[in-house]
Amino acid sequence: MADSARSLLLEQVRGYHDAQAPGPEKFVPGETPILSSGAVLDADDRVALVTAALDLRIASGGIAAKFESSFARTLKRRKALLTNSGSSANLLAISALCAPQLGDARLRPGDEVITVAAGFPTTVNPILQHGLVPVFVDIELGTYNTTAERVEAAFSPRTRAIMIAHTLGNPFPVAEIAELAERHGCYLIEDNCDAVGSTYQGRLTGTFGKFSTVSFYPAHHLTMGEGGCLLTSDLKLERLARSLRDWGRDCWCEPGEDDRCLRRFDFSLGTLPPGYDHKYVFSQLGYNLKSTDLQAALGLSQLAKLPDFIEARKQNWRQLREGLDGLPGLLLPEPTPGSDPSWFGFVITVRPDAGFTAGEVIAHLEANAVRTRRLFAGNLTRHPAYLDRPHRISGSLANSDIVTERTFWIGVYPGITPEMIEFVIGTLKEFVATH
């Protein structure tokens, strides 16, 4: 009886979805918003969420574990840890590398971490939050990534790690930078939040560093609404990160599980009484950064569509790049040599001799319902939050300043149709022709 009622309800949910979304909305040029990013959700996603809700999967459990296993295989890492955001995944990565259990290999306050100035705050914030010193390097215009040469020039005797994001899906030269990290005895953390499915020299991004991170915010390649993931193939680091994510506890049982180690009441740790319940022994200063099975259920449904999502992003980027090629006054993006990006956005920089400003282009696009975004923070060192924070700048940040003044990006996510792309191309050509 319960099974038949459940099947009927899920069938009705699918019917409800189809009734709510009977077909593609008619595109009205200049009126229908062309978003910079967004989630693409179908009937399978709605059914997955309702199925988890029917089972009252309101905490982290079996569905989350299944997603972790599936996602680790997809991204070719041994372990994946779901988190409540990509930002939390970045925090876990740095926290794990600062863990006392690593001994002399741990990061300590005052150690330097090389990163880029033209990035997103949550790549840098965990560095500062742990008393480490960010060392900011510049980027290249066109790829909007740094170079191995810039990173190598930034090394000092205090340098212990490198933490860089692949910009808008375009890989930084990660093989070369991973080699630098190994040669200098440093950790490499890849912020892969914008680049799921990108490759460099035929290898997936997110597989070069000790840790890589992913976001499942609706803007990204896959969505859980909120959520993120930390990935690694180092089992010791995974164990440390899992403990930090789960309150800092020493126990490794899954939620709702007891005595996996078969010695729950046999431990003698710290100055606790012998036999103190291992489920309540804490070995690290941790957090609760877990996600829920509801989120993971949506994630599993989305994961099945990842190849199609990636191809749609690539096709939309190619259509924009070919349609805008040669347009005066605009510097168009280029993939990093040796890469095959799974694009997050299409970046445009207004040239200094264009005769118009980035603000004017943005205003024209927005007036025609084409949504724009700046390249995240531009030069982070110019923001109020970072003015008085310990940091070091290596070389010039001239290109990061150019990005701050003259760069923006537009969308390529799978919800954008070829018709919309043609309208964006036409809108930009119209602006340039009249200026």
Coordinates of N, CA and C in Angstrom, one line a residue, residues 247-385:
W247 N 32.7 18.3 13.3 CA 32.8 18.8 14.7 C 34.2 18.6 15.3
G248 N 35.2 18.0 14.6 CA 36.5 17.7 15.1 C 36.5 16.4 15.9
R249 N 35.5 15.6 15.7 CA 35.5 14.3 16.5 C 36.6 13.3 16.0
D250 N 37.0 12.5 17.0 CA 38.0 11.4 16.7 C 37.3 10.2 16.0
C251 N 36.1 10.0 16.3 CA 35.3 8.8 15.8 C 35.1 9.0 14.3
W252 N 35.1 7.8 13.6 CA 34.9 7.9 12.1 C 33.6 7.1 11.7
C253 N 32.7 6.8 12.6 CA 31.4 6.3 12.3 C 30.6 7.3 11.5
E254 N 29.8 6.8 10.6 CA 28.9 7.7 9.9 C 27.7 8.1 10.8
P255 N 27.0 9.2 10.5 CA 25.9 9.6 11.4 C 24.9 8.4 11.5
G256 N 24.5 8.2 12.8 CA 23.6 7.1 13.0 C 24.2 5.7 13.2
E257 N 25.5 5.6 13.0 CA 26.3 4.4 13.0 C 27.0 4.3 14.3
D258 N 27.2 3.1 14.9 CA 27.9 2.9 16.2 C 28.9 1.8 16.0
D259 N 30.1 2.1 16.6 CA 31.1 1.0 16.9 C 31.6 0.4 15.6
R260 N 31.9 1.2 14.6 CA 32.5 0.6 13.3 C 33.8 0.0 13.7
C261 N 34.6 0.7 14.6 CA 35.9 0.2 14.9 C 35.9 -1.0 15.8
L262 N 34.8 -1.3 16.4 CA 34.6 -2.5 17.3 C 35.4 -2.3 18.6
R263 N 35.7 -1.1 18.9 CA 36.3 -0.8 20.2 C 35.9 0.6 20.7
R264 N 34.6 0.9 20.6 CA 34.0 2.2 20.9 C 34.3 2.6 22.4
F265 N 34.3 1.6 23.3 CA 34.6 1.9 24.7 C 35.9 1.4 25.2
D266 N 36.9 1.3 24.3 CA 38.2 0.7 24.7 C 39.3 1.8 24.5
F267 N 39.0 3.0 24.1 CA 40.0 4.0 23.9 C 40.5 4.7 25.2
S268 N 41.7 5.1 25.2 CA 42.2 6.0 26.3 C 42.9 7.1 25.6
L269 N 42.2 8.3 25.5 CA 42.7 9.4 24.8 C 42.7 10.7 25.6
G270 N 43.7 11.5 25.4 CA 43.8 12.8 26.2 C 43.9 12.4 27.7
T271 N 43.2 13.2 28.5 CA 43.2 12.9 29.9 C 41.8 12.4 30.3
L272 N 41.0 11.9 29.3 CA 39.7 11.4 29.6 C 39.8 10.0 30.3
P273 N 38.7 9.7 31.0 CA 38.7 8.4 31.7 C 38.9 7.2 30.7
P274 N 39.6 6.2 31.0 CA 39.7 5.1 30.0 C 38.3 4.5 29.7
G275 N 38.1 4.3 28.4 CA 36.8 3.7 28.0 C 35.8 4.8 27.7
Y276 N 36.1 6.1 27.7 CA 35.2 7.1 27.4 C 34.6 6.9 26.0
D277 N 33.3 7.1 25.8 CA 32.7 6.9 24.5 C 33.4 7.6 23.4
H278 N 33.9 6.8 22.5 CA 34.7 7.4 21.4 C 33.9 8.3 20.5
K279 N 32.6 8.1 20.4 CA 31.8 9.0 19.6 C 31.8 10.4 20.1
Y280 N 32.2 10.6 21.3 CA 32.3 12.0 21.9 C 33.7 12.4 22.3
V281 N 34.7 11.9 21.6 CA 36.1 12.3 21.8 C 36.4 13.2 20.7
F282 N 37.0 14.4 21.0 CA 37.3 15.4 20.0 C 38.8 15.6 19.9
S283 N 39.4 15.4 18.7 CA 40.8 15.4 18.5 C 41.2 16.7 17.8
Q284 N 40.3 17.5 17.3 CA 40.6 18.7 16.5 C 39.6 19.8 16.9
L285 N 40.0 21.0 16.6 CA 39.1 22.2 16.7 C 38.3 22.2 15.4
G286 N 37.2 21.6 15.4 CA 36.4 21.4 14.1 C 35.2 22.2 14.0
Y287 N 34.4 21.9 13.0 CA 33.2 22.6 12.7 C 32.1 21.6 12.4
N288 N 30.9 22.1 12.1 CA 29.9 21.3 11.4 C 29.6 21.9 10.1
L289 N 30.2 21.3 9.0 CA 30.1 21.8 7.7 C 29.5 20.8 6.7
K290 N 28.7 19.9 7.3 CA 28.1 18.8 6.5 C 27.0 19.4 5.6
S291 N 26.6 18.7 4.6 CA 25.4 18.9 3.8 C 24.3 17.9 4.2
T292 N 23.2 17.9 3.5 CA 22.1 17.0 3.9 C 21.9 16.0 2.7
D293 N 21.1 14.9 3.1 CA 20.7 14.0 2.0 C 19.8 14.6 1.0
L294 N 19.0 15.6 1.4 CA 18.2 16.3 0.4 C 19.0 16.9 -0.6
Q295 N 20.1 17.6 -0.2 CA 21.0 18.2 -1.2 C 21.6 17.2 -2.0
A296 N 22.1 16.1 -1.4 CA 22.8 15.1 -2.1 C 21.9 14.4 -3.2
A297 N 20.7 14.2 -2.8 CA 19.7 13.6 -3.8 C 19.6 14.5 -5.1
L298 N 19.5 15.8 -4.9 CA 19.5 16.7 -6.1 C 20.9 16.6 -6.8
G299 N 22.0 16.5 -6.0 CA 23.3 16.4 -6.6 C 23.4 15.1 -7.5
L300 N 22.9 14.0 -7.0 CA 23.0 12.8 -7.8 C 22.2 12.9 -9.1
S301 N 21.1 13.5 -9.0 CA 20.3 13.7 -10.3 C 21.0 14.6 -11.2
Q302 N 21.6 15.7 -10.7 CA 22.3 16.6 -11.6 C 23.6 16.0 -12.2
L303 N 24.3 15.1 -11.4 CA 25.5 14.5 -11.8 C 25.3 13.7 -13.1
A304 N 24.1 13.1 -13.3 CA 23.8 12.3 -14.5 C 23.8 13.2 -15.7
K305 N 23.6 14.5 -15.5 CA 23.5 15.4 -16.7 C 24.8 16.2 -16.9
L306 N 25.8 15.9 -16.1 CA 27.0 16.7 -16.2 C 27.6 16.8 -17.6
P307 N 27.8 15.6 -18.3 CA 28.4 15.7 -19.7 C 27.6 16.6 -20.6
D308 N 26.3 16.6 -20.5 CA 25.5 17.5 -21.4 C 25.7 19.0 -21.0
F309 N 25.7 19.2 -19.7 CA 25.9 20.6 -19.2 C 27.3 21.1 -19.7
I310 N 28.3 20.3 -19.6 CA 29.6 20.7 -20.0 C 29.6 21.1 -21.5
E311 N 29.0 20.2 -22.3 CA 29.0 20.4 -23.7 C 28.2 21.7 -24.1
A312 N 27.1 22.0 -23.4 CA 26.4 23.2 -23.7 C 27.2 24.4 -23.3
R313 N 27.9 24.4 -22.2 CA 28.7 25.5 -21.9 C 29.8 25.8 -22.9
K314 N 30.4 24.7 -23.4 CA 31.5 24.9 -24.4 C 30.9 25.4 -25.7
Q315 N 29.7 24.9 -26.1 CA 29.1 25.4 -27.3 C 28.7 26.8 -27.3
N316 N 28.1 27.2 -26.1 CA 27.8 28.7 -26.0 C 29.0 29.6 -26.0
W317 N 30.1 29.1 -25.4 CA 31.3 29.9 -25.4 C 31.8 30.0 -26.8
R318 N 31.9 28.9 -27.6 CA 32.4 28.9 -28.9 C 31.5 29.9 -29.8
Q319 N 30.2 29.8 -29.6 CA 29.3 30.7 -30.5 C 29.6 32.2 -30.2
L320 N 29.8 32.5 -28.9 CA 30.1 33.9 -28.6 C 31.5 34.3 -29.1
R321 N 32.5 33.4 -29.0 CA 33.8 33.7 -29.4 C 33.9 33.9 -30.9
E322 N 33.2 33.1 -31.7 CA 33.2 33.2 -33.1 C 32.4 34.4 -33.6
G323 N 31.3 34.7 -32.9 CA 30.5 35.8 -33.3 C 31.0 37.1 -33.0
L324 N 31.9 37.2 -32.0 CA 32.5 38.5 -31.6 C 33.9 38.7 -32.1
D325 N 34.4 37.7 -32.8 CA 35.8 37.7 -33.2 C 36.1 39.0 -34.1
G326 N 37.1 39.7 -33.7 CA 37.5 40.9 -34.5 C 36.8 42.1 -34.2
L327 N 35.9 42.1 -33.2 CA 35.1 43.3 -32.9 C 36.0 44.3 -32.2
P328 N 36.1 45.6 -32.8 CA 37.1 46.6 -32.2 C 36.8 46.9 -30.8
G329 N 37.9 47.2 -30.1 CA 37.7 47.8 -28.7 C 37.6 46.7 -27.6
L330 N 37.4 45.5 -28.0 CA 37.2 44.4 -27.0 C 38.2 43.4 -27.0
L331 N 38.8 43.1 -25.9 CA 39.8 41.9 -25.8 C 38.9 40.7 -25.4
L332 N 39.0 39.7 -26.3 CA 38.2 38.5 -26.1 C 39.0 37.4 -25.4
P333 N 38.3 36.5 -24.7 CA 39.1 35.5 -23.9 C 39.7 34.4 -24.8
E334 N 40.7 33.8 -24.2 CA 41.4 32.7 -24.8 C 41.6 31.6 -23.8
P335 N 41.4 30.3 -24.3 CA 41.8 29.2 -23.4 C 43.3 29.1 -23.1
T336 N 43.6 28.7 -21.9 CA 45.0 28.5 -21.6 C 45.6 27.5 -22.6
P337 N 46.8 27.7 -23.1 CA 47.4 26.7 -24.0 C 47.5 25.4 -23.4
G338 N 47.0 24.3 -24.1 CA 47.1 23.0 -23.6 C 45.8 22.6 -22.8
S339 N 44.8 23.5 -22.8 CA 43.6 23.2 -21.9 C 42.4 23.0 -22.8
D340 N 41.4 22.4 -22.2 CA 40.1 22.2 -22.8 C 39.1 22.6 -21.7
P341 N 38.7 23.9 -21.6 CA 37.9 24.4 -20.5 C 36.5 24.0 -20.6
S342 N 36.0 23.7 -19.4 CA 34.5 23.6 -19.2 C 34.1 25.0 -18.6
W343 N 33.7 25.9 -19.6 CA 33.6 27.3 -19.3 C 32.5 27.6 -18.3
F344 N 32.8 28.6 -17.4 CA 31.8 29.1 -16.5 C 31.2 30.4 -17.0
G345 N 32.0 31.2 -17.7 CA 31.6 32.5 -18.2 C 32.5 32.9 -19.4
F346 N 32.0 34.0 -20.0 CA 32.7 34.6 -21.2 C 33.2 35.9 -20.8
V347 N 34.6 36.1 -20.7 CA 35.2 37.3 -20.1 C 35.5 38.3 -21.2
I348 N 35.3 39.5 -21.0 CA 35.6 40.6 -22.0 C 36.3 41.7 -21.2
T349 N 37.4 42.2 -21.8 CA 38.1 43.4 -21.3 C 38.0 44.5 -22.4
V350 N 37.6 45.7 -21.9 CA 37.6 46.8 -22.9 C 39.0 47.4 -23.0
R351 N 39.4 47.5 -24.3 CA 40.8 48.0 -24.5 C 40.9 49.5 -24.2
P352 N 42.1 49.9 -23.8 CA 42.3 51.3 -23.4 C 42.0 52.3 -24.5
D353 N 42.1 51.9 -25.8 CA 41.8 52.9 -26.9 C 40.5 52.6 -27.5
A354 N 39.6 52.0 -26.8 CA 38.3 51.6 -27.4 C 37.4 52.8 -27.7
G355 N 37.5 53.9 -26.9 CA 36.6 55.0 -27.1 C 35.4 54.9 -26.3
F356 N 35.3 53.9 -25.5 CA 34.2 53.7 -24.6 C 34.7 53.0 -23.3
T357 N 33.9 53.0 -22.3 CA 34.3 52.3 -21.0 C 33.6 51.0 -20.8
A358 N 34.1 50.3 -19.9 CA 33.4 49.0 -19.5 C 32.1 49.3 -18.9
G359 N 32.0 50.4 -18.1 CA 30.7 50.8 -17.5 C 29.7 51.1 -18.6
E360 N 30.1 51.7 -19.7 CA 29.1 52.0 -20.7 C 28.7 50.7 -21.5
V361 N 29.6 49.8 -21.7 CA 29.2 48.5 -22.3 C 28.2 47.8 -21.4
I362 N 28.6 47.7 -20.1 CA 27.7 47.0 -19.2 C 26.3 47.6 -19.1
A363 N 26.3 48.9 -19.1 CA 25.0 49.6 -19.0 C 24.1 49.3 -20.2
H364 N 24.8 49.2 -21.4 CA 24.0 48.9 -22.6 C 23.5 47.4 -22.6
L365 N 24.4 46.5 -22.2 CA 23.9 45.1 -22.1 C 22.8 45.0 -21.0
E366 N 22.9 45.6 -19.9 CA 21.9 45.5 -18.9 C 20.6 46.1 -19.3
A367 N 20.7 47.2 -20.1 CA 19.4 47.8 -20.6 C 18.7 46.9 -21.6
N368 N 19.5 46.0 -22.1 CA 18.9 45.0 -23.1 C 18.7 43.6 -22.4
A369 N 18.6 43.6 -21.1 CA 18.3 42.4 -20.3 C 19.4 41.3 -20.4
V370 N 20.6 41.8 -20.8 CA 21.8 40.8 -20.8 C 22.5 41.1 -19.5
R371 N 22.5 40.1 -18.6 CA 23.0 40.2 -17.3 C 24.6 40.1 -17.3
T372 N 25.2 40.9 -16.6 CA 26.7 40.9 -16.5 C 27.2 40.8 -15.1
R373 N 28.4 40.4 -15.0 CA 29.1 40.3 -13.7 C 30.6 40.8 -13.9
R374 N 31.1 41.4 -12.9 CA 32.5 41.7 -12.9 C 33.3 40.5 -12.6
L375 N 34.6 40.5 -12.9 CA 35.4 39.3 -12.7 C 35.7 39.3 -11.2
F376 N 34.7 38.9 -10.5 CA 34.7 38.7 -9.0 C 35.2 40.0 -8.3
A377 N 36.2 39.9 -7.5 CA 36.6 41.0 -6.7 C 37.6 42.0 -7.5
G378 N 38.0 41.6 -8.7 CA 39.0 42.4 -9.3 C 40.3 42.3 -8.5
N379 N 40.9 43.3 -8.1 CA 42.1 43.3 -7.3 C 41.7 43.3 -5.8
L380 N 41.8 42.1 -5.2 CA 41.4 42.0 -3.8 C 42.1 42.9 -2.9
T381 N 43.3 43.2 -3.2 CA 44.1 44.1 -2.2 C 43.6 45.5 -2.1
R382 N 42.6 45.8 -3.0 CA 42.1 47.2 -3.0 C 40.7 47.2 -2.2
H383 N 40.3 46.1 -1.7 CA 39.0 46.1 -1.0 C 39.2 46.4 0.5
P384 N 38.1 47.0 1.1 CA 38.3 47.3 2.5 C 38.7 46.2 3.4
A385 N 38.2 45.0 3.1 CA 38.4 43.9 4.1 C 39.9 43.5 4.1

